[in-house]
Coordinates of C-alpha atoms in Angstrom, one line a residue:
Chain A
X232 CA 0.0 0.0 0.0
X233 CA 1.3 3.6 -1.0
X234 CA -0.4 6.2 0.9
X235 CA 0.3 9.7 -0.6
X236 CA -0.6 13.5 0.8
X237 CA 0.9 16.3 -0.7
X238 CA 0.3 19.9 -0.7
X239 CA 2.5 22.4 -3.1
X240 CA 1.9 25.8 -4.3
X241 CA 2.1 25.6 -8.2
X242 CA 3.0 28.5 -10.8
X243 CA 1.1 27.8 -14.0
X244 CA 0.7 29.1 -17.4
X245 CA -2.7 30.7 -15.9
X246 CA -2.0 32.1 -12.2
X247 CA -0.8 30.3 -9.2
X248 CA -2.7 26.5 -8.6
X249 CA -2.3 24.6 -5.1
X250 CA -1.6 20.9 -5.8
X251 CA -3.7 18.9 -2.7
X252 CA -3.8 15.2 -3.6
X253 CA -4.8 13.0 -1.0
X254 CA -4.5 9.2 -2.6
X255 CA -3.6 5.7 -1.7
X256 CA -2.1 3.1 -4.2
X257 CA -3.0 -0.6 -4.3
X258 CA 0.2 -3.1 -4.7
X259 CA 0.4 -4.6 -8.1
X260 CA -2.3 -1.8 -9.8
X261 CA -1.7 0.8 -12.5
X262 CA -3.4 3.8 -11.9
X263 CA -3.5 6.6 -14.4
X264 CA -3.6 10.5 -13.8
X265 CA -5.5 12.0 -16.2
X266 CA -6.2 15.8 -16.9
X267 CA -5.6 18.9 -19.1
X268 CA -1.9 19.9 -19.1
X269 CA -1.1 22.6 -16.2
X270 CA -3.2 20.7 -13.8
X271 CA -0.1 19.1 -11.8
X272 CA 0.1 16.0 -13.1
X273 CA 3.7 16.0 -13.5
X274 CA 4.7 18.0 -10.7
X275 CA 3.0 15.0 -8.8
X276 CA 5.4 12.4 -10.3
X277 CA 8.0 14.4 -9.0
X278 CA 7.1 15.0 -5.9
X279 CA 6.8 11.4 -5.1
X280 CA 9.6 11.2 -6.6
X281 CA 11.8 13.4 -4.8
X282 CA 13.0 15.9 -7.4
X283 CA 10.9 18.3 -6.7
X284 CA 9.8 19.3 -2.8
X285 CA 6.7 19.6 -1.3
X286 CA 5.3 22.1 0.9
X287 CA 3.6 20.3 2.9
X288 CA 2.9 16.3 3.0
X289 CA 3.6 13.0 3.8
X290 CA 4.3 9.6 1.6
X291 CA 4.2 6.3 3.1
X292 CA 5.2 3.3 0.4
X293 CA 5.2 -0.5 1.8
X294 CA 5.5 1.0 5.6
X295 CA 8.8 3.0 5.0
X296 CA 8.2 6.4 5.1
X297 CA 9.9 8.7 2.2
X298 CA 8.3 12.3 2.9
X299 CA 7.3 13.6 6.5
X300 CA 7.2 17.5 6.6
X301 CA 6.1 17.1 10.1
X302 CA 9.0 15.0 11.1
X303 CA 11.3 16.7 8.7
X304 CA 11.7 13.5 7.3
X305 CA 12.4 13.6 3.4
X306 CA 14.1 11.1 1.4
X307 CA 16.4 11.9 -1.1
X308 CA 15.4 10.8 -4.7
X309 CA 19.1 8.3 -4.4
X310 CA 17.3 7.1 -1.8
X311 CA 14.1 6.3 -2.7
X312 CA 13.3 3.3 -4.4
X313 CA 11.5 4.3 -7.9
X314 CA 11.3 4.1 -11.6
X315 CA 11.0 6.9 -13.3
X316 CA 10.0 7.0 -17.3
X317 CA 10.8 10.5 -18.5
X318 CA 8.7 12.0 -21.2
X319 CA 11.8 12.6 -23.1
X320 CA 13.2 9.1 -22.3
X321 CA 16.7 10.4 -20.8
X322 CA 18.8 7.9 -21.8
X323 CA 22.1 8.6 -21.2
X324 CA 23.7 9.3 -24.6
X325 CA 27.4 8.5 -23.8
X326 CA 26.3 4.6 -23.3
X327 CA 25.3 1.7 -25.3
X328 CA 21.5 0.3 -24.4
X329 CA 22.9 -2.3 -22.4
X330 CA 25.2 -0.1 -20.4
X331 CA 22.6 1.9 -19.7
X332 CA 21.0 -0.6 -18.5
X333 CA 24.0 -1.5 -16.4
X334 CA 24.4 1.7 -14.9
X335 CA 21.2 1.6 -13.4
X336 CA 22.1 -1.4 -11.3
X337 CA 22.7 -1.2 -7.6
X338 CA 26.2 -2.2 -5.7
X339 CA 26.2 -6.1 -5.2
X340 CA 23.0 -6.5 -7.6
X341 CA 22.7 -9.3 -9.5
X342 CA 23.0 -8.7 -13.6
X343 CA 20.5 -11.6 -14.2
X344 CA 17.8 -9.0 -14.4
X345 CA 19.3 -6.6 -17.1
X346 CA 19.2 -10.0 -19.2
X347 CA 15.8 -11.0 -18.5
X348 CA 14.8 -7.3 -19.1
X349 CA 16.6 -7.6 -22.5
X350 CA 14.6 -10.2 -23.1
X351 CA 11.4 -9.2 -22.1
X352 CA 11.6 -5.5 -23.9
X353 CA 13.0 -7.6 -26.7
X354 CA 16.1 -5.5 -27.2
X355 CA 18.4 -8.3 -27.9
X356 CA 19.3 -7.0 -30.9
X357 CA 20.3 -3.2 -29.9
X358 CA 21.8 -3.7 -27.1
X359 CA 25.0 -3.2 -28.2
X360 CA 23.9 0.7 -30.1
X361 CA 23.7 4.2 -28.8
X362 CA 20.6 5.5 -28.1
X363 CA 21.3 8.4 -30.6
X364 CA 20.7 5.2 -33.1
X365 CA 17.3 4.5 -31.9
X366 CA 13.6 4.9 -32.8
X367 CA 11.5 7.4 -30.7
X368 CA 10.2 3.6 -29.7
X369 CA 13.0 1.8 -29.0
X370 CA 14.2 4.8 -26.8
X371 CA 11.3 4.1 -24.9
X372 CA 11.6 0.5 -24.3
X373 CA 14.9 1.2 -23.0
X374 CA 13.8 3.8 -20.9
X375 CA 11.1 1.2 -19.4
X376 CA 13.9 -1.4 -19.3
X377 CA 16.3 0.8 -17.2
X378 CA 13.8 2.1 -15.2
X379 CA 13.1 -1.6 -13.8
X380 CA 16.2 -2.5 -12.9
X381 CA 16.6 -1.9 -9.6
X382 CA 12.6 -3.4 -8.8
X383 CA 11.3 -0.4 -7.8
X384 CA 8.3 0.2 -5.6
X385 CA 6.9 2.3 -8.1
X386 CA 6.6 2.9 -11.6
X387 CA 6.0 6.2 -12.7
X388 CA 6.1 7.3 -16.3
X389 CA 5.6 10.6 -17.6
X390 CA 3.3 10.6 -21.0
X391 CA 5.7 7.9 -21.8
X392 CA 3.5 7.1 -25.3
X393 CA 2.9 11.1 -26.3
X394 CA 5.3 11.2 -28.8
X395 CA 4.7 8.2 -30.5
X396 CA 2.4 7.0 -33.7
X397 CA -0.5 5.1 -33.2
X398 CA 1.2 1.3 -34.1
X399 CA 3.7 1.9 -32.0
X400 CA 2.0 3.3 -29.1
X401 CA 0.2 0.2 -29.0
X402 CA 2.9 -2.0 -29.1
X403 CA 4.5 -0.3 -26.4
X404 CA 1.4 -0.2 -24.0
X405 CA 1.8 -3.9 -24.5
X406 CA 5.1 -3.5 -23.0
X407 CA 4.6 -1.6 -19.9
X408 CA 1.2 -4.1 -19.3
X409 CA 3.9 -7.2 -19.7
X410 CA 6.4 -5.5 -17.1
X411 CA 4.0 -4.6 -15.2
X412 CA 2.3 -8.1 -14.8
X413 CA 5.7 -9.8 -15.2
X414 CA 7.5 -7.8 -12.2
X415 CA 4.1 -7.1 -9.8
X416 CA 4.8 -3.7 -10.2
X417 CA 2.7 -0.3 -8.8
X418 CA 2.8 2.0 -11.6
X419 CA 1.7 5.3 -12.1
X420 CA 1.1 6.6 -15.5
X421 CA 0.2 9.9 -17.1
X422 CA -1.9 9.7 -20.0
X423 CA -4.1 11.9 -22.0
X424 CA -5.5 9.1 -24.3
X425 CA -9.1 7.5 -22.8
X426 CA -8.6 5.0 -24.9
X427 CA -5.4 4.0 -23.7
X428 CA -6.5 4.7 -20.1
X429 CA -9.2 2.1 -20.6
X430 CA -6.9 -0.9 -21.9
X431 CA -4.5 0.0 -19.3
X432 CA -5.4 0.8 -15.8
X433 CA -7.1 -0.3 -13.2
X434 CA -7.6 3.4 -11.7
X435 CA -8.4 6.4 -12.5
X436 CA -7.9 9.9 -11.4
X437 CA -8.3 13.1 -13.0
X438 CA -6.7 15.4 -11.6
X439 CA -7.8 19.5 -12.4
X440 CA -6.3 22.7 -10.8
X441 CA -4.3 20.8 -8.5
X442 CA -7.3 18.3 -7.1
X443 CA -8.2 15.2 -8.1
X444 CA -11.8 15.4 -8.8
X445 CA -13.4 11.9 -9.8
X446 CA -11.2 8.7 -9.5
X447 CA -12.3 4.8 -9.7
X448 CA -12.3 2.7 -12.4
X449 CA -11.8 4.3 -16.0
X450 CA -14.6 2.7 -17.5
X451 CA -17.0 4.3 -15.4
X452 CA -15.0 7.3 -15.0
X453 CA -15.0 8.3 -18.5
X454 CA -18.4 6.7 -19.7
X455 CA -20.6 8.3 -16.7
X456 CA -22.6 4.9 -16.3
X457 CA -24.6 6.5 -19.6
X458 CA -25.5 3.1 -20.2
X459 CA -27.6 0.7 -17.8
X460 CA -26.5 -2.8 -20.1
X461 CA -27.0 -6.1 -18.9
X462 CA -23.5 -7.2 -19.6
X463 CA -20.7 -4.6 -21.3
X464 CA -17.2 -5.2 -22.8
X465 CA -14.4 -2.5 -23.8
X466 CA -13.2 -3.6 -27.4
X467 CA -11.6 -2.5 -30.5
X468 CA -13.4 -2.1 -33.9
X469 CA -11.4 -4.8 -36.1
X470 CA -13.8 -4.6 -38.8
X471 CA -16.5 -2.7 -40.4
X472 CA -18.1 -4.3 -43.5
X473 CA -21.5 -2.8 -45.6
X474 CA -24.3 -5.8 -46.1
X475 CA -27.2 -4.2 -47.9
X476 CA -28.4 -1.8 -46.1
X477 CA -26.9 -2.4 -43.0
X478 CA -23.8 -3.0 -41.4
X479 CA -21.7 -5.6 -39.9
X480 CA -19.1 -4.1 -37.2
X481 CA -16.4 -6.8 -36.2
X482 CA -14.9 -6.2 -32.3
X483 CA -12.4 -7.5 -30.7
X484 CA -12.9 -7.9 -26.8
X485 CA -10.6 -9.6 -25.2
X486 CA -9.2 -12.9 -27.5
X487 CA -12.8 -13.0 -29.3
X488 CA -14.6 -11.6 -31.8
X489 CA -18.2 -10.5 -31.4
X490 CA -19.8 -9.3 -34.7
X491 CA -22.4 -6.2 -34.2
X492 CA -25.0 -5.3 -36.6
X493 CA -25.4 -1.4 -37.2
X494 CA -27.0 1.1 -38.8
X495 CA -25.1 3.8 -40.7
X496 CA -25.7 6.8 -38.7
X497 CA -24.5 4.7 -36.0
X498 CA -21.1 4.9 -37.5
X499 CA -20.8 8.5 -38.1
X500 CA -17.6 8.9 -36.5
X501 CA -16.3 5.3 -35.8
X502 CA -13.5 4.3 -37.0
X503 CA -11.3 0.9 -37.0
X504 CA -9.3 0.8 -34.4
X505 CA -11.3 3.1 -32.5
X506 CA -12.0 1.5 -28.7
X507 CA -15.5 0.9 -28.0
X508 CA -17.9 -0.2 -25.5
X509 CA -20.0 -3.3 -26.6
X510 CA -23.4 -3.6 -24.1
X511 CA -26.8 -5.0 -24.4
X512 CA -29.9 -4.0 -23.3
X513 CA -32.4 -6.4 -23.8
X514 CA -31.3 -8.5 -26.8
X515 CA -29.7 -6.0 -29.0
X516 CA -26.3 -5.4 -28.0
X517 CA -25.4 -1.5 -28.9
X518 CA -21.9 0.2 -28.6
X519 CA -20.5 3.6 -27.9
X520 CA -17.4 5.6 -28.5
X521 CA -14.9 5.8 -25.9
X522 CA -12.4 6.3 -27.9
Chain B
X242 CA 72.5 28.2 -32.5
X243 CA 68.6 28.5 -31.7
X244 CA 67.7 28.0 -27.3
X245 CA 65.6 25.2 -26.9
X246 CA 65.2 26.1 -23.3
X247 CA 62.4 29.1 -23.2
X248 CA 60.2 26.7 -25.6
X249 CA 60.5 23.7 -23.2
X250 CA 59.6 25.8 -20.3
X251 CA 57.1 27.7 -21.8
X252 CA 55.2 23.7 -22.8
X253 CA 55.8 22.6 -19.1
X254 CA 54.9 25.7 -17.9
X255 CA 51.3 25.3 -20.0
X256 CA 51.4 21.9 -19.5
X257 CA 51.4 22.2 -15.5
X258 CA 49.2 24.7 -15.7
X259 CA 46.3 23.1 -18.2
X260 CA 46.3 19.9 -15.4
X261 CA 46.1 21.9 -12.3
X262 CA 43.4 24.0 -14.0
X263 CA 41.3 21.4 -15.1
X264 CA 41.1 19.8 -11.5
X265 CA 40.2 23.5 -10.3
X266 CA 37.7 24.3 -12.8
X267 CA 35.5 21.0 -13.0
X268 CA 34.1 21.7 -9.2
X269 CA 33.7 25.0 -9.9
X270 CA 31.9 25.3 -13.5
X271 CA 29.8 22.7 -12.1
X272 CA 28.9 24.7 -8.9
X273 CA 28.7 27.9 -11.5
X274 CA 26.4 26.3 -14.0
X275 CA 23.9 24.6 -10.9
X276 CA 24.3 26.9 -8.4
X277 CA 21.3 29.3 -7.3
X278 CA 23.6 31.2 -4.7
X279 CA 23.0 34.6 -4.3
X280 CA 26.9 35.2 -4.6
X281 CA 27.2 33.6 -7.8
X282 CA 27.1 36.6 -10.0
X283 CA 30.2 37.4 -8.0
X284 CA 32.1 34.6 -8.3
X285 CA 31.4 34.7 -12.3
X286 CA 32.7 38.4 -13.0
X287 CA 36.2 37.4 -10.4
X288 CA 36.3 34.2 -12.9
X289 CA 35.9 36.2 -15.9
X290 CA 37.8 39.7 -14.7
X291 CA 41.5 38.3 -16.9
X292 CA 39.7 38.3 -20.1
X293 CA 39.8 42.1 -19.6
X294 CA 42.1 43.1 -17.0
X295 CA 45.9 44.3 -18.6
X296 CA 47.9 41.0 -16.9
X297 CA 50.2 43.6 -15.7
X298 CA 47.4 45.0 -13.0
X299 CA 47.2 41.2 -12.3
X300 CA 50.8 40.6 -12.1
X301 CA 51.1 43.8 -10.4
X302 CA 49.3 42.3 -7.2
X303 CA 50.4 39.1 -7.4
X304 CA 54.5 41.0 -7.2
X305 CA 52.8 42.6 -4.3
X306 CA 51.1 40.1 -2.5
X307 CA 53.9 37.2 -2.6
X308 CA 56.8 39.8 -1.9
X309 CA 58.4 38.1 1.0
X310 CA 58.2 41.5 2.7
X311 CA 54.7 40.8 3.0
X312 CA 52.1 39.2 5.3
X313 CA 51.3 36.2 2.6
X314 CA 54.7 36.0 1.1
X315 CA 56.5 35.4 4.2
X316 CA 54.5 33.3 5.9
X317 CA 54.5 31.1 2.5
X318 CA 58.1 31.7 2.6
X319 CA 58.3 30.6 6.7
X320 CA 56.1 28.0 6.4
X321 CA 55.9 26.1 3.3
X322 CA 59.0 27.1 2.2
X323 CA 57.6 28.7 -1.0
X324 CA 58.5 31.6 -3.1
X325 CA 56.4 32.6 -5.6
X326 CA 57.6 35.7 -6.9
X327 CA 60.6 34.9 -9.5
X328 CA 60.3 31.1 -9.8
X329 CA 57.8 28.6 -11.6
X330 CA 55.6 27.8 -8.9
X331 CA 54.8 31.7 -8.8
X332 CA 54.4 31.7 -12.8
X333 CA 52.0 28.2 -12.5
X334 CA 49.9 30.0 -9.8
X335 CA 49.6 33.4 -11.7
X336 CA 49.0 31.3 -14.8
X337 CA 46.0 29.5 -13.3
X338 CA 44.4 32.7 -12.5
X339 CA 44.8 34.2 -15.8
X340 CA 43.9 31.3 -17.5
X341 CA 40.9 30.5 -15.0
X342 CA 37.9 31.7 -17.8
X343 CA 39.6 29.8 -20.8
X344 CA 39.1 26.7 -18.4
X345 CA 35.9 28.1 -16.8
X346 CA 33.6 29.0 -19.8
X347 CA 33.8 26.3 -21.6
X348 CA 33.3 23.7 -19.2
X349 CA 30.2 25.5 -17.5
X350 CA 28.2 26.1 -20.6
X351 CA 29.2 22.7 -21.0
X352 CA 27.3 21.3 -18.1
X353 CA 24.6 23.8 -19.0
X354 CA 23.5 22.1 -21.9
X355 CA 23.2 18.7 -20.7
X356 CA 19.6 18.1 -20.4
X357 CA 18.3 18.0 -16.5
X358 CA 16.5 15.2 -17.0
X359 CA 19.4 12.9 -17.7
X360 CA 20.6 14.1 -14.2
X361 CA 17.8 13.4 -12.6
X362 CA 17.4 9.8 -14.5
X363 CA 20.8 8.8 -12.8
X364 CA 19.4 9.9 -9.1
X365 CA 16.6 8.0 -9.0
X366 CA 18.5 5.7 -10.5
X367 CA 19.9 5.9 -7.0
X368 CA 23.4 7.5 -8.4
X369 CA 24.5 9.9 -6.4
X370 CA 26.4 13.1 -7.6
X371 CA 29.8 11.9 -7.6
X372 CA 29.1 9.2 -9.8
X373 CA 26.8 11.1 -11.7
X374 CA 29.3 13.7 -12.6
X375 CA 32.2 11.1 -13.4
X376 CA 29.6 8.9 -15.3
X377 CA 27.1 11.0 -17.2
X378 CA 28.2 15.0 -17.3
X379 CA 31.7 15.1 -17.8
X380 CA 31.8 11.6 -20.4
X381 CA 28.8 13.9 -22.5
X382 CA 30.3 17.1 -22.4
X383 CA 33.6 15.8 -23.9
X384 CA 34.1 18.6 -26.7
X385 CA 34.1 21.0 -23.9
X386 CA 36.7 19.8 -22.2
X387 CA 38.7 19.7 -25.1
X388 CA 37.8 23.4 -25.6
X389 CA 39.0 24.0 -22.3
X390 CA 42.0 22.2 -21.7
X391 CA 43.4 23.8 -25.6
X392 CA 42.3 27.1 -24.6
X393 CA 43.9 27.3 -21.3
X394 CA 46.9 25.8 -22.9
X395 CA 47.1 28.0 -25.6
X396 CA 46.3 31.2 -23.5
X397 CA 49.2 30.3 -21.6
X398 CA 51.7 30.1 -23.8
X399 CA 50.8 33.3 -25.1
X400 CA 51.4 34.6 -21.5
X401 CA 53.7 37.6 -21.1
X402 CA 52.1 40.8 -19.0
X403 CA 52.0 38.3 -16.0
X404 CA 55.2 36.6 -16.4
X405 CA 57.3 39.7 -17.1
X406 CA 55.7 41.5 -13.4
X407 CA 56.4 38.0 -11.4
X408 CA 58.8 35.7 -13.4
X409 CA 61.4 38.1 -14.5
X410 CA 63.5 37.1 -16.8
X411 CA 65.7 34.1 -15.3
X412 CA 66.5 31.3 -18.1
X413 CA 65.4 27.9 -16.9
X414 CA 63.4 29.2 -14.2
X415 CA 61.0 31.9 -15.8
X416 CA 62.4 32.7 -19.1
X417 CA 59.6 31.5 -21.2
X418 CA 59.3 32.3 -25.1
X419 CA 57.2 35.0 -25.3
X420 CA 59.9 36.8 -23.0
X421 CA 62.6 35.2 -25.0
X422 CA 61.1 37.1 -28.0
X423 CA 61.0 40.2 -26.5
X424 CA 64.3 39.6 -25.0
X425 CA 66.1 39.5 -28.2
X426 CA 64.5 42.0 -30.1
X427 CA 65.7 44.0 -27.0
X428 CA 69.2 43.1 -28.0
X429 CA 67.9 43.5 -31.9
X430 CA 69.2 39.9 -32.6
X431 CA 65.5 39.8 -35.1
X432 CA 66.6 36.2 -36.6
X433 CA 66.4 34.7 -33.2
X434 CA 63.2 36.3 -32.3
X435 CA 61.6 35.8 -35.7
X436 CA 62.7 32.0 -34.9
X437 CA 61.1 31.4 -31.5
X438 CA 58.1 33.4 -33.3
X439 CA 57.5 31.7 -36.2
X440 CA 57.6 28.3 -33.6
X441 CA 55.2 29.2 -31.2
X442 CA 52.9 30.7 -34.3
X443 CA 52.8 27.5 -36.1
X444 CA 51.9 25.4 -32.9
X445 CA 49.3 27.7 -31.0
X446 CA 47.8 28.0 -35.4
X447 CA 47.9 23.7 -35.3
X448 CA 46.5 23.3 -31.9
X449 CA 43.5 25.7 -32.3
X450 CA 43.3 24.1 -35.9
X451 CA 42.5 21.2 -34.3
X452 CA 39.6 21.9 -31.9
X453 CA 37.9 23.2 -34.9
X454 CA 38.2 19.9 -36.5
X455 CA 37.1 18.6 -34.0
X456 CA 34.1 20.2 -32.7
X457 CA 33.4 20.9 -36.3
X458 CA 32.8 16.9 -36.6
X459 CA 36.0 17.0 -39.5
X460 CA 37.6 14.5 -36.9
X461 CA 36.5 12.4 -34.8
X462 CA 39.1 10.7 -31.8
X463 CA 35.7 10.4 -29.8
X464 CA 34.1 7.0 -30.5
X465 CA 30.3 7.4 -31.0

């Protein structure tokens, strides 16, 4: 359990904002901030993080106590055991992936796990190259690598997918949801994509002007229980075909395919790939856009 | 028969000098480029005041400072056995000062432009600043310290101001070229001095040559 309170007066593109967030994290979860840019979202990260101070607060992760303005107590970011994703994936230019990698470990630590990171990030085959010779997506898969090295507590990654095209953004969400699974990891993730927030998290919290105004689980965050179904899935639009006069939408929830019948002004502005909510009232299951 | 012995000292002299200066300025360009102290601006315009400063006003107090008649100078002279007025150890310590910016500048806009995230990647990577600095800031900024070291080597073999007020003119001790030079056109012997000229031309020309190569990208000694 992470328990995290933290107060901080905030200068932002429009007037002064006090960040007061007032949150626990469950072991093993991934829990998203979500929210307009300026609202503290970052400034979060790095408060928990260490790099940047708080004004008041107090942070609590796994019963060791890294932030106590009360008692003084505050942890030095060295000290603090953390991941930490930078939006512009930091990698340390003067080292090859796999030193990077290296650097990050701790005295005395085992190297078994930069292998099995390899592995799992699949970067076998770069190891050996700077990161000046990498993709925008292959910078970030090292990023996620290095950032696991020393098992943190948490996870925390910075818009790690903003910068990236659809495909790839994909692929690497895939990643960080193998990592996390793989390692039992607490992450935090910023995100501005619903879509994303949906496949990925567990929680939710949407954070405006410094206060985190709705939080639970993204699906009913973000569709505002519109929809009173019998039974509801989240999947992605594989497939839209015409028949006649009426269409036949493929999905893809979960490992299975579920095939929708629709009219056109239904699809007005659906697209493949877009992530949807598959429901049924009565007999006829209906979708909606999240996505 | 051309003197070999000016343009020797005046390499060890530069030499000396580029090493000491480089374990100086690294700690201080990199409390100059992260520092928010208040005295900062101070310590900058002290660091940067030889760039404009005739090196005779700065040789002039160093003469004065260090003469043994003085409070410093002979307590240096009682205690540590050191005389810096007249001897190398005096021309290495007033070289360091006057070279102090070449060193300096460089090296702090160096540390400058390496991105703060990669800093902070390496401490919560649980690095701490030592090992930061040895491992990620100074092995990134290398074409500043080349930049560095060559100008502080090269602004001190063009040294004279200073060394003329403290070093004199004693042959193996402080008689470096540039005084050489001036020495023999003093004595109108213009072959010799066009000699030791024409030497220390075509070196500072091949050494500054070089760091254009180099952080041009003509070159590259740095493995990428």
């Amino acid at each position: 359990m992470i328990q995290i309170s933290v107060q901080k007066k905030l200068l932002a593109a429009d007037g002064e904002i006090k960040l007061n967030v007032n949150i626990s994290l469950k072991k093993g979860k991934l829990t998203t901030i979500y929210g307009p840019s300026g609202a503290g979202k970052t400034s979060l990260l790095r408060i928990i993080s260490g790099l940047l101070k708080a004004d008041k607060g107090r942070i609590v992760v796994n019963q060791k106590t890294w932030l106590d303005t009360d008692k003084k107590i505050s942890l030095k970011p060295q000290e603090r055991k953390l991941g930490f994703v930078f939006q512009d994936y930091a990698l340390f230019p003067n080292m090859t992936v796999k030193e990077n990698l290296l650097f990050a470990l701790d005295k005395g630590q085992d190297k078994k796990i930069i292998t099995n990171l390899i592995a799992i990030t699949e970067l076998e085959s770069l190891k050996d190259r700077k990161p000046e010779n990498l993709s925008g997506g292959q910078k970030q898969r090292v990023a996620l690598a290095r950032a696991l090295v020393r098992k943190p507590d948490i996870l925390m990654l910075d818009e790690p997918l903003s910068a990236l095209d659809p495909a790839m953004r994909n692929k690497l969400q895939d990643y960080i949801l193998k990592v996390h699974k793989e390692y039992n990891l607490t992450t935090v993730l910023i995100s501005h994509e619903v879509g994303e927030i949906v496949k990925m998290s567990d929680t939710v919290l949407i954070l405006e002007k410094g206060e985190v105004i709705k939080q639970g689980n993204p699906f009913d965050v973000f569709t505002n229980k519109q929809i009173s179904g019998k039974f509801q899935f989240t999947g992605e639009i594989i497939n839209i075909k015409k028949e006649d006069i009426i269409y036949v939408v493929t999905i893809l929830i979960g490992s299975s395919f579920v095939k929708v019948v629709a009219e056109e002004n239904e699809l007005k502005d659906i697209n493949i790939g877009d992530t949807v909510i598959v429901a049924s009232k009565a007999f006829n299951p209906i979708f909606q856009k999240v996505k | 028969m051309i003197e070999w012995q000016p343009l020797i000292l005046t390499f060890k002299l530069a030499l000396v000098t580029t090493v000491l200066l480089l374990i100086i300025a690294i700690p201080l360009s990199y409390w100059l480029a992260y520092s928010k102290s208040k005295v900062k601006p101070i310590i900058e315009t002290l660091v940067s005041m030889p760039l404009v400063l005739p090196p005779t006003v700065l040789g002039f107090y160093l003469l004065i400072a260090f003469s043994p008649s003085n409070t410093i100078g002979s307590w240096l002279n009682d205690y540590l056995d050191l005389q810096l007025i007249f001897s190398f150890h005096g021309l290495v310590f007033a070289s360091i000062i006057y070279s102090l910016p070449f060193m300096v500048q460089p090296l702090q806009s160096g540390f400058s432009n390496i991105s703060s995230s990669i800093i902070e990647a390496s401490y919560v990577l649980g690095k701490t600043k030592t090992k930061t600095l040895f491992k990620v800031l100074l092995p990134n900024m290398k074409s500043s310290i080349l930049t560095g070291i060559v100008l502080a080597f090269a602004h001190t073999i063009g040294e004279f101001g200073v060394v003329l007020m403290i070093g004199g003119n004693i042959p193996g001790e402080t008689k470096v070229a540039s005084i050489a030079i001036y020495d023999e056109v003093e004595a109108l012997n213009y072959t010799m001095a066009n000699t030791y000229s024409i030497i220390l031309f075509a070196i500072t020309f091949f050494i500054l040559l070089l760091v254009y190569l180099i952080n041009g990208g003509y070159i590259k000694p740095f493995k990428k």
